[in-house]
Amino acid sequence: MALWGGRFEAGVAERTQEFGASLPVDRHLYREDIAGSKAHARMIAVQGIISQDDCDQICAGLDEIEREIEEGSFTFDIRDEDIHMAIESELTRRIGDAGKRLHTGRSRNDQVATDTRLAAKRLCRDMMTAVTGLREALISAADAHPAAILPGYTHLQHAQPVLLSHHLLAYAWMLHRDFHRLHEAYAAADASPLGAAALAGTSYPLDRWMSAHALGFSAVIPNSLDAVSDRDFLLDLQYAGSVCAMHLSRLAEEIVLWSSSEFGFVTLSDAFSTGSSIMPQKKNPDFAELIRGKTGRVYGNLVQMLVTMKGLPLAYNKDLQEDKEGMLDTADTLTRSLEVMAGMVSTATFNEDVMLKACGTGYLAATDIADYLAKRGMPFREAHAVVGHLVLTCEHRGCDLADLTLEDFKEASDLFGADIVGALDIPSIVAARMTEGGTAPEAVEQQAKLVRSTLIEEEAILKGM
Ligand code: ARG
């Protein structure tokens, strides 16, 4: 029901009322709205602005409404524009005058900013938890396959052999950065707008820090105009979410490729695959594709929010009502995508033999043969050309570098000796890449130690949130 009856002679037309409503979206923020109202009521009671008795009635009434919404027995009146009005008008119906006093020294502009910030914090925490879950799945898969080797690619062409664990941990690092980006978004949301009182502050003696602390905010927003109109924290959330969705889509794409007949590196469990309604043989990586596809809507939410904010004059404008749907959608999409991906990774079978066999084609040893010559005194550029020529010979013969004879090598350069065989052995090639961050088993073990320490750090951060 409209809360501004005094100034108006007629109600809003039904179609426009419906058009202007945000209740279908912000009803999901009822917990935050009720918590915000209770914190405000308690603070204005302590400040002597309303009586303790009014405050008690307000809090009891709000608890009852919360319980009913929780149970599903609360009926929302669709004529209420938003969750703030829905709850306040129902409270007033139930407790009368005390309900009417709740809105002293505050505005829906403060309320919506408060609710959205509280929700953003909760959703960041959910996404961060899901990020850590997927990181755990990736790290376990890496631990379970310490010796598996597959071709490493550049331009999706065979480049050099790498450990599977090395490849999987690359994603664990991407997600580590996502965790911190989401944590930054959480920190950006972590300040209270309450007390802005629409835009300019108020003549009531509010204690902004009291309501802020009651709601778990670490600070109050120093400028009342900024307090009601800032949505940077949502942009931070949307950007962090978009980068994370991008990482997920890259992993999803590799799963789609790797589970194809052409690659065959991975077999997805039945629980994470679907069949075809017509082709009985099909086992499709639908869920990986869907995760890849959902990236589009997450990017869409980021762009929508950027465009909504562009050119908005201070302070609150109704345009801002468009902010919550994308926040809820990004958080829900991302949390579920991360959870599904974690399940998919932890139940997948990595086909080590197929991976190793794939290392037999594509001249993965070429760089190491060039290094062999360079280490024996040939300038690297020259060595590169010699090996390029050997690759061409292989192309003509239809064989791999390992199929060449010692005579072939000697013909190309007299620096080649019998020990060239060592440079062709795939596990030795991997083992030689000992640089920090390289793919040798010891280097990857060092890296895995670091990754595991970031997991512990993340769990501690989550516990403290
Ligand atoms: N429903 C609005 C929103 O979601 C909150 C109320 C804003 N205040 C106003 N005067 N229209 O942004």
Tab-separated table of C-alpha atoms and ligand atoms in Angstrom:
chain	number	residue	atom	x	y	z
A	1	MET	CA	0.000	0.000	0.000
A	2	ALA	CA	1.341	3.456	-0.837
A	3	LEU	CA	3.062	5.126	2.095
A	4	TRP	CA	2.689	8.638	0.748
A	5	GLY	CA	-1.137	8.946	0.738
A	6	GLY	CA	-1.165	12.466	2.214
A	7	ARG	CA	0.203	14.249	-0.825
A	8	PHE	CA	-1.847	12.384	-3.428
A	9	GLU	CA	-5.470	12.560	-4.509
A	10	ALA	CA	-5.452	9.396	-6.586
A	11	GLY	CA	-3.533	6.128	-6.546
A	12	VAL	CA	-1.125	5.013	-9.255
A	13	ALA	CA	-2.738	3.288	-12.218
A	14	GLU	CA	-2.640	-0.479	-11.831
A	15	ARG	CA	-0.320	-1.070	-14.792
A	16	THR	CA	2.149	1.577	-13.649
A	17	GLN	CA	1.971	0.325	-10.080
A	18	GLU	CA	2.968	-3.095	-11.322
A	19	PHE	CA	5.638	-1.607	-13.575
A	20	GLY	CA	7.162	0.343	-10.706
A	21	ALA	CA	7.231	-2.540	-8.253
A	22	SER	CA	10.399	-4.300	-7.168
A	23	LEU	CA	8.705	-6.696	-4.747
A	24	PRO	CA	9.051	-9.764	-7.007
A	25	VAL	CA	12.831	-9.282	-6.805
A	26	ASP	CA	13.513	-7.688	-3.431
A	27	ARG	CA	11.238	-10.038	-1.474
A	28	HIS	CA	14.343	-12.267	-1.517
A	29	LEU	CA	15.952	-9.654	0.747
A	30	TYR	CA	13.357	-9.959	3.529
A	31	ARG	CA	15.887	-11.185	6.095
A	32	GLU	CA	18.154	-8.233	5.458
A	33	ASP	CA	15.214	-5.825	5.523
A	34	ILE	CA	13.975	-7.133	8.863
A	35	ALA	CA	17.461	-7.118	10.373
A	36	GLY	CA	17.913	-3.511	9.189
A	37	SER	CA	14.599	-2.442	10.693
A	38	LYS	CA	15.349	-4.082	14.026
A	39	ALA	CA	18.767	-2.454	14.217
A	40	HIS	CA	17.246	0.935	13.383
A	41	ALA	CA	14.402	0.509	15.904
A	42	ARG	CA	16.788	-0.481	18.707
A	43	MET	CA	19.076	2.426	17.939
A	44	ILE	CA	16.302	5.052	17.879
A	45	ALA	CA	14.963	3.585	21.122
A	46	VAL	CA	18.358	3.878	22.830
A	47	GLN	CA	18.596	7.440	21.508
A	48	GLY	CA	15.216	8.204	23.094
A	49	ILE	CA	13.515	8.860	19.741
A	50	ILE	CA	10.910	6.131	20.281
A	51	SER	CA	9.967	4.370	23.505
A	52	GLN	CA	11.420	1.029	24.527
A	53	ASP	CA	7.888	-0.363	24.477
A	54	ASP	CA	7.418	0.667	20.835
A	55	CYS	CA	10.777	-0.870	20.026
A	56	ASP	CA	9.823	-4.164	21.700
A	57	GLN	CA	6.552	-4.296	19.782
A	58	ILE	CA	8.336	-3.515	16.528
A	59	CYS	CA	10.970	-6.217	17.044
A	60	ALA	CA	8.410	-8.828	18.113
A	61	GLY	CA	6.190	-7.970	15.155
A	62	LEU	CA	9.126	-8.175	12.748
A	63	ASP	CA	10.196	-11.534	14.185
A	64	GLU	CA	6.692	-12.858	13.652
A	65	ILE	CA	6.617	-11.616	10.042
A	66	GLU	CA	10.041	-13.132	9.402
A	67	ARG	CA	8.878	-16.482	10.748
A	68	GLU	CA	5.819	-16.414	8.505
A	69	ILE	CA	7.815	-15.516	5.399
A	70	GLU	CA	10.259	-18.260	6.283
A	71	GLU	CA	7.416	-20.809	6.598
A	72	GLY	CA	5.707	-19.565	3.466
A	73	SER	CA	2.526	-18.558	5.279
A	74	PHE	CA	3.004	-14.806	4.763
A	75	THR	CA	0.901	-13.329	1.974
A	76	PHE	CA	2.530	-10.505	0.112
A	77	ASP	CA	0.180	-7.802	-1.062
A	78	ILE	CA	1.129	-7.187	-4.683
A	79	ARG	CA	0.075	-3.571	-4.272
A	80	ASP	CA	3.155	-3.046	-2.111
A	81	GLU	CA	5.914	-1.632	-4.237
A	82	ASP	CA	8.815	-3.276	-2.496
A	83	ILE	CA	9.870	-5.409	0.448
A	84	HIS	CA	10.324	-2.331	2.662
A	85	MET	CA	6.721	-1.260	2.166
A	86	ALA	CA	5.384	-4.808	2.343
A	87	ILE	CA	6.925	-5.420	5.732
A	88	GLU	CA	6.288	-1.990	7.208
A	89	SER	CA	2.635	-1.863	6.188
A	90	GLU	CA	1.993	-5.376	7.492
A	91	LEU	CA	3.774	-4.504	10.729
A	92	THR	CA	1.574	-1.454	11.123
A	93	ARG	CA	-1.551	-3.526	10.444
A	94	ARG	CA	-0.457	-5.808	13.266
A	95	ILE	CA	0.861	-3.444	15.926
A	96	GLY	CA	-0.654	-0.074	15.005
A	97	ASP	CA	1.072	3.171	15.989
A	98	ALA	CA	4.387	1.626	17.036
A	99	GLY	CA	4.737	0.323	13.483
A	100	LYS	CA	4.184	3.815	12.137
A	101	ARG	CA	7.073	5.126	14.265
A	102	LEU	CA	9.643	2.704	12.845
A	103	HIS	CA	10.346	4.899	9.831
A	104	THR	CA	11.463	7.863	11.966
A	105	GLY	CA	14.800	9.192	10.753
A	106	ARG	CA	15.152	6.832	7.827
A	107	SER	CA	14.104	6.490	4.214
A	108	ARG	CA	13.547	3.585	1.870
A	109	ASN	CA	16.612	4.900	0.068
A	110	ASP	CA	18.667	4.031	3.154
A	111	GLN	CA	16.824	0.755	3.544
A	112	VAL	CA	17.358	-0.462	0.022
A	113	ALA	CA	21.038	0.445	0.136
A	114	THR	CA	21.385	-1.317	3.491
A	115	ASP	CA	19.546	-4.450	2.394
A	116	THR	CA	21.480	-4.644	-0.856
A	117	ARG	CA	24.813	-4.274	0.931
A	118	LEU	CA	23.921	-6.934	3.481
A	119	ALA	CA	22.786	-9.250	0.694
A	120	ALA	CA	25.906	-8.524	-1.357
A	121	LYS	CA	28.046	-9.513	1.625
A	122	ARG	CA	26.112	-12.754	2.093
A	123	LEU	CA	26.259	-13.588	-1.617
A	124	CYS	CA	29.993	-12.836	-1.844
A	125	ARG	CA	30.522	-15.216	1.051
A	126	ASP	CA	28.472	-17.915	-0.744
A	127	MET	CA	30.412	-17.461	-3.966
A	128	MET	CA	33.734	-17.498	-2.117
A	129	THR	CA	32.750	-20.730	-0.361
A	130	ALA	CA	31.882	-22.272	-3.716
A	131	VAL	CA	35.169	-21.046	-5.216
A	132	THR	CA	37.090	-22.755	-2.422
A	133	GLY	CA	35.033	-25.920	-3.000
A	134	LEU	CA	36.054	-26.078	-6.647
A	135	ARG	CA	39.659	-25.329	-5.745
A	136	GLU	CA	39.608	-28.300	-3.369
A	137	ALA	CA	38.246	-30.547	-6.135
A	138	LEU	CA	40.962	-29.400	-8.549
A	139	ILE	CA	43.716	-29.853	-5.994
A	140	SER	CA	42.481	-33.349	-5.090
A	141	ALA	CA	42.362	-34.308	-8.776
A	142	ALA	CA	45.917	-32.982	-9.176
A	143	ASP	CA	47.054	-34.958	-6.105
A	144	ALA	CA	45.428	-38.114	-7.453
A	145	HIS	CA	47.413	-37.992	-10.722
A	146	PRO	CA	50.951	-36.971	-9.786
A	147	ALA	CA	52.605	-38.652	-12.786
A	148	ALA	CA	50.069	-38.164	-15.570
A	149	ILE	CA	51.477	-36.332	-18.596
A	150	LEU	CA	49.565	-34.756	-21.444
A	151	PRO	CA	50.496	-32.482	-24.328
A	152	GLY	CA	50.654	-28.829	-23.351
A	153	TYR	CA	49.196	-26.591	-26.019
A	154	THR	CA	49.656	-23.170	-27.489
A	155	HIS	CA	47.242	-22.152	-30.248
A	156	LEU	CA	45.606	-25.510	-29.458
A	157	GLN	CA	48.583	-27.150	-31.192
A	158	HIS	CA	50.861	-29.617	-29.414
A	159	ALA	CA	53.647	-27.621	-27.798
A	160	GLN	CA	55.484	-29.326	-24.916
A	161	PRO	CA	54.466	-32.085	-22.519
A	162	VAL	CA	53.154	-31.023	-19.110
A	163	LEU	CA	51.937	-32.747	-15.980
A	164	LEU	CA	48.171	-33.050	-15.637
A	165	SER	CA	48.519	-31.821	-12.066
A	166	HIS	CA	50.307	-28.708	-13.367
A	167	HIS	CA	47.464	-28.064	-15.794
A	168	LEU	CA	44.768	-28.501	-13.131
A	169	LEU	CA	46.580	-26.284	-10.650
A	170	ALA	CA	46.614	-23.464	-13.198
A	171	TYR	CA	42.848	-23.285	-12.662
A	172	ALA	CA	43.289	-23.445	-8.901
A	173	TRP	CA	45.390	-20.268	-9.180
A	174	MET	CA	42.817	-18.479	-11.326
A	175	LEU	CA	40.195	-19.303	-8.738
A	176	HIS	CA	42.461	-18.113	-5.960
A	177	ARG	CA	42.455	-14.680	-7.568
A	178	ASP	CA	38.663	-14.910	-7.938
A	179	PHE	CA	38.373	-15.583	-4.230
A	180	HIS	CA	40.259	-12.394	-3.467
A	181	ARG	CA	38.348	-10.323	-6.019
A	182	LEU	CA	35.108	-11.447	-4.372
A	183	HIS	CA	36.570	-10.659	-0.976
A	184	GLU	CA	37.311	-7.123	-2.219
A	185	ALA	CA	33.704	-6.795	-3.368
A	186	TYR	CA	32.624	-7.965	0.078
A	187	ALA	CA	34.789	-5.284	1.681
A	188	ALA	CA	33.327	-2.626	-0.630
A	189	ALA	CA	29.816	-3.559	0.548
A	190	ASP	CA	30.823	-3.580	4.190
A	191	ALA	CA	29.746	-0.082	5.309
A	192	SER	CA	26.390	1.124	6.557
A	193	PRO	CA	24.222	3.660	4.732
A	194	LEU	CA	21.689	3.812	7.608
A	195	GLY	CA	21.254	7.345	8.876
A	196	ALA	CA	21.476	8.938	5.446
A	197	ALA	CA	17.745	9.606	5.855
A	198	ALA	CA	16.981	9.798	2.133
A	199	LEU	CA	19.943	11.977	1.184
A	200	ALA	CA	21.008	14.710	3.584
A	201	GLY	CA	21.138	13.247	7.078
A	202	THR	CA	18.547	14.083	9.710
A	203	SER	CA	17.828	16.299	12.682
A	204	TYR	CA	17.162	13.231	14.863
A	205	PRO	CA	20.109	12.337	17.111
A	206	LEU	CA	20.894	9.041	15.381
A	207	ASP	CA	23.860	6.908	16.362
A	208	ARG	CA	24.877	5.569	12.985
A	209	TRP	CA	27.654	3.421	14.420
A	210	MET	CA	25.247	1.610	16.717
A	211	SER	CA	22.992	0.387	13.895
A	212	ALA	CA	26.040	-0.291	11.707
A	213	HIS	CA	27.641	-2.545	14.315
A	214	ALA	CA	24.356	-4.290	15.080
A	215	LEU	CA	24.210	-5.287	11.422
A	216	GLY	CA	27.832	-6.431	11.282
A	217	PHE	CA	29.053	-3.519	9.153
A	218	SER	CA	32.632	-2.467	9.822
A	219	ALA	CA	32.054	1.215	9.045
A	220	VAL	CA	29.476	3.873	8.295
A	221	ILE	CA	29.497	5.590	4.915
A	222	PRO	CA	30.890	9.087	5.573
A	223	ASN	CA	28.721	10.985	3.048
A	224	SER	CA	24.926	10.691	3.150
A	225	LEU	CA	24.515	11.445	-0.569
A	226	ASP	CA	27.050	8.795	-1.451
A	227	ALA	CA	25.489	6.403	1.058
A	228	VAL	CA	22.189	6.193	-0.802
A	229	SER	CA	23.480	6.361	-4.355
A	230	ASP	CA	26.705	4.330	-4.375
A	231	ARG	CA	26.452	0.958	-6.063
A	232	ASP	CA	30.181	0.479	-6.734
A	233	PHE	CA	30.115	-2.591	-4.517
A	234	LEU	CA	27.683	-4.217	-6.952
A	235	LEU	CA	29.946	-3.396	-9.861
A	236	ASP	CA	32.805	-4.981	-7.912
A	237	LEU	CA	30.675	-8.049	-7.301
A	238	GLN	CA	29.636	-8.203	-10.958
A	239	TYR	CA	33.196	-7.772	-12.202
A	240	ALA	CA	34.597	-10.352	-9.803
A	241	GLY	CA	31.752	-12.665	-10.798
A	242	SER	CA	32.392	-12.104	-14.495
A	243	VAL	CA	36.093	-12.922	-14.239
A	244	CYS	CA	35.269	-16.045	-12.263
A	245	ALA	CA	32.632	-17.052	-14.832
A	246	MET	CA	35.243	-16.529	-17.543
A	247	HIS	CA	37.625	-18.891	-15.738
A	248	LEU	CA	34.843	-21.433	-15.370
A	249	SER	CA	34.027	-21.186	-19.052
A	250	ARG	CA	37.656	-21.844	-19.964
A	251	LEU	CA	37.723	-24.931	-17.763
A	252	ALA	CA	34.343	-25.984	-19.156
A	253	GLU	CA	35.656	-25.619	-22.693
A	254	GLU	CA	38.633	-27.851	-21.903
A	255	ILE	CA	36.301	-30.450	-20.431
A	256	VAL	CA	34.180	-30.331	-23.584
A	257	LEU	CA	37.299	-30.773	-25.729
A	258	TRP	CA	38.909	-33.389	-23.524
A	259	SER	CA	35.775	-35.520	-23.376
A	260	SER	CA	35.446	-35.582	-27.188
A	261	SER	CA	36.379	-38.716	-29.163
A	262	GLU	CA	39.241	-36.759	-30.721
A	263	PHE	CA	40.887	-36.086	-27.361
A	264	GLY	CA	39.503	-38.729	-25.023
A	265	PHE	CA	41.579	-37.362	-22.114
A	266	VAL	CA	38.674	-37.356	-19.736
A	267	THR	CA	35.521	-39.415	-19.215
A	268	LEU	CA	32.771	-37.653	-17.320
A	269	SER	CA	30.752	-39.596	-14.812
A	270	ASP	CA	27.167	-40.388	-15.818
A	271	ALA	CA	25.983	-38.031	-13.079
A	272	PHE	CA	27.492	-35.117	-14.985
A	273	SER	CA	26.558	-36.092	-18.548
A	274	THR	CA	23.394	-36.393	-20.589
A	275	GLY	CA	22.344	-38.603	-23.501
A	276	SER	CA	20.621	-37.847	-26.769
A	277	SER	CA	16.951	-38.450	-27.478
A	278	ILE	CA	17.774	-39.859	-30.907
A	279	MET	CA	21.415	-41.030	-30.944
A	280	PRO	CA	21.750	-43.904	-28.493
A	281	GLN	CA	25.546	-43.756	-28.357
A	282	LYS	CA	25.767	-40.144	-27.201
A	283	LYS	CA	27.178	-39.016	-23.869
A	284	ASN	CA	27.208	-35.261	-23.895
A	285	PRO	CA	29.096	-32.850	-21.621
A	286	ASP	CA	25.904	-30.753	-21.312
A	287	PHE	CA	26.710	-29.325	-17.913
A	288	ALA	CA	30.137	-28.106	-18.932
A	289	GLU	CA	28.546	-26.475	-21.974
A	290	LEU	CA	25.856	-24.893	-19.819
A	291	ILE	CA	28.447	-23.465	-17.442
A	292	ARG	CA	30.266	-22.051	-20.477
A	293	GLY	CA	26.968	-20.636	-21.723
A	294	LYS	CA	25.978	-19.058	-18.430
A	295	THR	CA	29.033	-16.825	-18.623
A	296	GLY	CA	27.046	-14.729	-21.097
A	297	ARG	CA	24.351	-13.811	-18.596
A	298	VAL	CA	26.921	-12.963	-15.921
A	299	TYR	CA	28.705	-10.601	-18.331
A	300	GLY	CA	25.276	-9.212	-19.224
A	301	ASN	CA	24.623	-8.378	-15.574
A	302	LEU	CA	27.922	-6.497	-15.345
A	303	VAL	CA	27.222	-4.453	-18.449
A	304	GLN	CA	23.615	-3.785	-17.380
A	305	MET	CA	24.807	-2.384	-14.066
A	306	LEU	CA	27.484	-0.214	-15.675
A	307	VAL	CA	24.921	1.228	-18.054
A	308	THR	CA	22.321	1.736	-15.318
A	309	MET	CA	24.782	3.786	-13.281
A	310	LYS	CA	26.031	5.902	-16.165
A	311	GLY	CA	25.057	9.556	-15.886
A	312	LEU	CA	22.929	9.214	-12.720
A	313	PRO	CA	22.822	12.511	-10.850
A	314	LEU	CA	23.045	12.456	-7.064
A	315	ALA	CA	21.467	11.084	-5.021
A	316	TYR	CA	18.892	8.234	-5.199
A	317	ASN	CA	17.139	7.717	-8.534
A	318	LYS	CA	14.583	5.044	-9.266
A	319	ASP	CA	16.949	3.661	-11.929
A	320	LEU	CA	18.784	2.111	-8.988
A	321	GLN	CA	15.886	-0.263	-8.475
A	322	GLU	CA	17.329	-2.171	-11.442
A	323	ASP	CA	20.367	-3.164	-9.375
A	324	LYS	CA	19.220	-6.205	-7.444
A	325	GLU	CA	18.052	-8.658	-10.070
A	326	GLY	CA	21.489	-8.916	-11.663
A	327	MET	CA	23.174	-9.255	-8.275
A	328	LEU	CA	20.935	-12.169	-7.305
A	329	ASP	CA	21.243	-13.731	-10.743
A	330	THR	CA	25.032	-13.515	-10.902
A	331	ALA	CA	25.442	-14.912	-7.401
A	332	ASP	CA	23.000	-17.741	-7.986
A	333	THR	CA	24.389	-18.599	-11.428
A	334	LEU	CA	27.966	-18.533	-10.267
A	335	THR	CA	27.468	-20.414	-7.015
A	336	ARG	CA	25.611	-23.202	-8.787
A	337	SER	CA	28.080	-23.319	-11.675
A	338	LEU	CA	30.986	-23.612	-9.239
A	339	GLU	CA	29.255	-26.381	-7.300
A	340	VAL	CA	28.378	-28.341	-10.441
A	341	MET	CA	31.910	-27.906	-11.766
A	342	ALA	CA	33.370	-29.165	-8.476
A	343	GLY	CA	31.206	-32.272	-8.724
A	344	MET	CA	32.153	-32.782	-12.351
A	345	VAL	CA	35.892	-32.501	-11.679
A	346	SER	CA	35.856	-34.752	-8.635
A	347	THR	CA	33.929	-37.539	-10.391
A	348	ALA	CA	35.714	-37.377	-13.766
A	349	THR	CA	38.090	-40.111	-14.899
A	350	PHE	CA	41.336	-38.806	-16.322
A	351	ASN	CA	42.574	-41.238	-18.968
A	352	GLU	CA	46.305	-41.177	-18.326
A	353	ASP	CA	47.175	-43.678	-21.099
A	354	VAL	CA	45.337	-41.670	-23.738
A	355	MET	CA	47.078	-38.501	-22.615
A	356	LEU	CA	50.507	-40.085	-22.742
A	357	LYS	CA	49.808	-41.603	-26.135
A	358	ALA	CA	48.847	-38.165	-27.444
A	359	CYS	CA	52.330	-37.009	-26.425
A	360	GLY	CA	53.701	-39.322	-29.130
A	361	THR	CA	52.466	-37.031	-31.889
A	362	GLY	CA	53.025	-33.374	-32.568
A	363	TYR	CA	56.798	-33.291	-32.062
A	364	LEU	CA	56.578	-32.376	-28.375
A	365	ALA	CA	60.333	-33.029	-28.007
A	366	ALA	CA	61.348	-30.423	-30.603
A	367	THR	CA	62.268	-27.700	-28.101
A	368	ASP	CA	64.330	-30.130	-26.056
A	369	ILE	CA	66.269	-31.320	-29.098
A	370	ALA	CA	67.068	-27.698	-29.954
A	371	ASP	CA	68.126	-27.173	-26.314
A	372	TYR	CA	70.318	-30.311	-26.621
A	373	LEU	CA	72.231	-28.694	-29.500
A	374	ALA	CA	72.377	-25.282	-27.824
A	375	LYS	CA	73.810	-26.857	-24.667
A	376	ARG	CA	76.558	-28.344	-26.861
A	377	GLY	CA	77.542	-24.967	-28.245
A	378	MET	CA	75.254	-24.317	-31.204
A	379	PRO	CA	73.553	-20.881	-31.034
A	380	PHE	CA	69.896	-21.461	-30.181
A	381	ARG	CA	68.533	-19.834	-33.355
A	382	GLU	CA	70.653	-22.205	-35.443
A	383	ALA	CA	69.594	-25.172	-33.336
A	384	HIS	CA	65.958	-24.117	-33.858
A	385	ALA	CA	66.481	-24.278	-37.638
A	386	VAL	CA	68.199	-27.686	-37.498
A	387	VAL	CA	65.331	-29.176	-35.505
A	388	GLY	CA	62.783	-27.462	-37.756
A	389	HIS	CA	64.411	-29.320	-40.620
A	390	LEU	CA	64.203	-32.630	-38.728
A	391	VAL	CA	60.479	-31.993	-38.128
A	392	LEU	CA	60.044	-31.454	-41.854
A	393	THR	CA	61.772	-34.801	-42.507
A	394	CYS	CA	59.327	-36.433	-40.092
A	395	GLU	CA	56.397	-34.740	-41.846
A	396	HIS	CA	57.568	-36.191	-45.166
A	397	ARG	CA	58.075	-39.646	-43.705
A	398	GLY	CA	54.896	-39.526	-41.633
A	399	CYS	CA	56.697	-40.316	-38.386
A	400	ASP	CA	57.546	-38.616	-35.078
A	401	LEU	CA	60.927	-37.323	-33.873
A	402	ALA	CA	61.357	-40.434	-31.720
A	403	ASP	CA	61.213	-42.598	-34.861
A	404	LEU	CA	64.326	-40.970	-36.383
A	405	THR	CA	67.581	-42.943	-36.295
A	406	LEU	CA	70.856	-41.767	-34.838
A	407	GLU	CA	72.108	-41.456	-38.442
A	408	ASP	CA	69.255	-39.070	-39.246
A	409	PHE	CA	70.254	-36.935	-36.282
A	410	LYS	CA	73.962	-37.065	-37.110
A	411	GLU	CA	73.239	-36.056	-40.667
A	412	ALA	CA	71.469	-32.962	-39.363
A	413	SER	CA	74.325	-32.056	-37.006
A	414	ASP	CA	77.471	-33.817	-35.841
A	415	LEU	CA	76.804	-32.472	-32.322
A	416	PHE	CA	74.222	-35.237	-31.901
A	417	GLY	CA	75.419	-38.274	-29.955
A	418	ALA	CA	73.790	-41.500	-28.800
A	419	ASP	CA	72.428	-39.707	-25.724
A	420	ILE	CA	69.906	-37.865	-27.922
A	421	VAL	CA	67.417	-40.605	-27.001
A	422	GLY	CA	67.215	-39.052	-23.539
A	423	ALA	CA	66.037	-35.778	-25.028
A	424	LEU	CA	63.172	-37.623	-26.717
A	425	ASP	CA	61.775	-39.338	-23.669
A	426	ILE	CA	58.559	-37.576	-22.619
A	427	PRO	CA	58.875	-38.098	-18.825
A	428	SER	CA	62.498	-36.858	-18.972
A	429	ILE	CA	61.408	-33.772	-20.902
A	430	VAL	CA	58.869	-33.031	-18.174
A	431	ALA	CA	61.318	-33.796	-15.374
A	432	ALA	CA	63.862	-31.365	-16.812
A	433	ARG	CA	61.570	-28.336	-16.454
A	434	MET	CA	62.694	-27.544	-12.943
A	435	THR	CA	62.245	-23.770	-12.963
A	436	GLU	CA	60.027	-22.417	-10.213
A	437	GLY	CA	56.491	-22.691	-11.588
A	438	GLY	CA	57.647	-25.235	-14.190
A	439	THR	CA	56.140	-28.626	-14.918
A	440	ALA	CA	58.794	-30.967	-13.401
A	441	PRO	CA	57.264	-33.153	-10.675
A	442	GLU	CA	59.389	-31.522	-7.928
A	443	ALA	CA	58.477	-28.032	-9.146
A	444	VAL	CA	54.799	-28.952	-9.254
A	445	GLU	CA	55.041	-30.410	-5.757
A	446	GLN	CA	56.507	-27.108	-4.559
A	447	GLN	CA	53.662	-25.295	-6.288
A	448	ALA	CA	51.089	-27.672	-4.786
A	449	LYS	CA	52.413	-26.814	-1.311
A	450	LEU	CA	51.790	-23.137	-2.046
A	451	VAL	CA	48.328	-23.853	-3.417
A	452	ARG	CA	47.428	-25.851	-0.318
A	453	SER	CA	48.566	-23.002	1.898
A	454	THR	CA	46.230	-20.640	0.004
A	455	LEU	CA	43.365	-23.040	0.720
A	456	ILE	CA	44.072	-22.857	4.433
A	457	GLU	CA	44.255	-19.073	4.182
A	458	GLU	CA	40.902	-18.963	2.340
A	459	GLU	CA	39.230	-21.174	4.898
A	460	ALA	CA	40.448	-18.848	7.661
A	461	ILE	CA	39.096	-15.816	5.791
A	462	LEU	CA	35.718	-17.491	5.341
A	463	LYS	CA	35.574	-18.415	9.003
A	464	GLY	CA	36.213	-14.795	9.973
A	465	MET	CA	33.479	-13.368	7.728
B	1	ARG	N1	12.083	-0.032	-4.412
B	1	ARG	C1	13.176	0.847	-4.418
B	1	ARG	C2	14.463	0.189	-4.922
B	1	ARG	O1	14.517	-0.979	-5.021
B	1	ARG	C3	13.462	1.367	-3.043
B	1	ARG	C4	12.735	2.600	-2.708
B	1	ARG	C5	13.369	3.758	-3.263
B	1	ARG	N2	12.853	5.004	-2.892
B	1	ARG	C6	12.013	5.747	-3.613
B	1	ARG	N3	11.804	6.916	-3.203
B	1	ARG	N4	11.463	5.311	-4.682
B	1	ARG	O2	15.402	0.865	-5.274
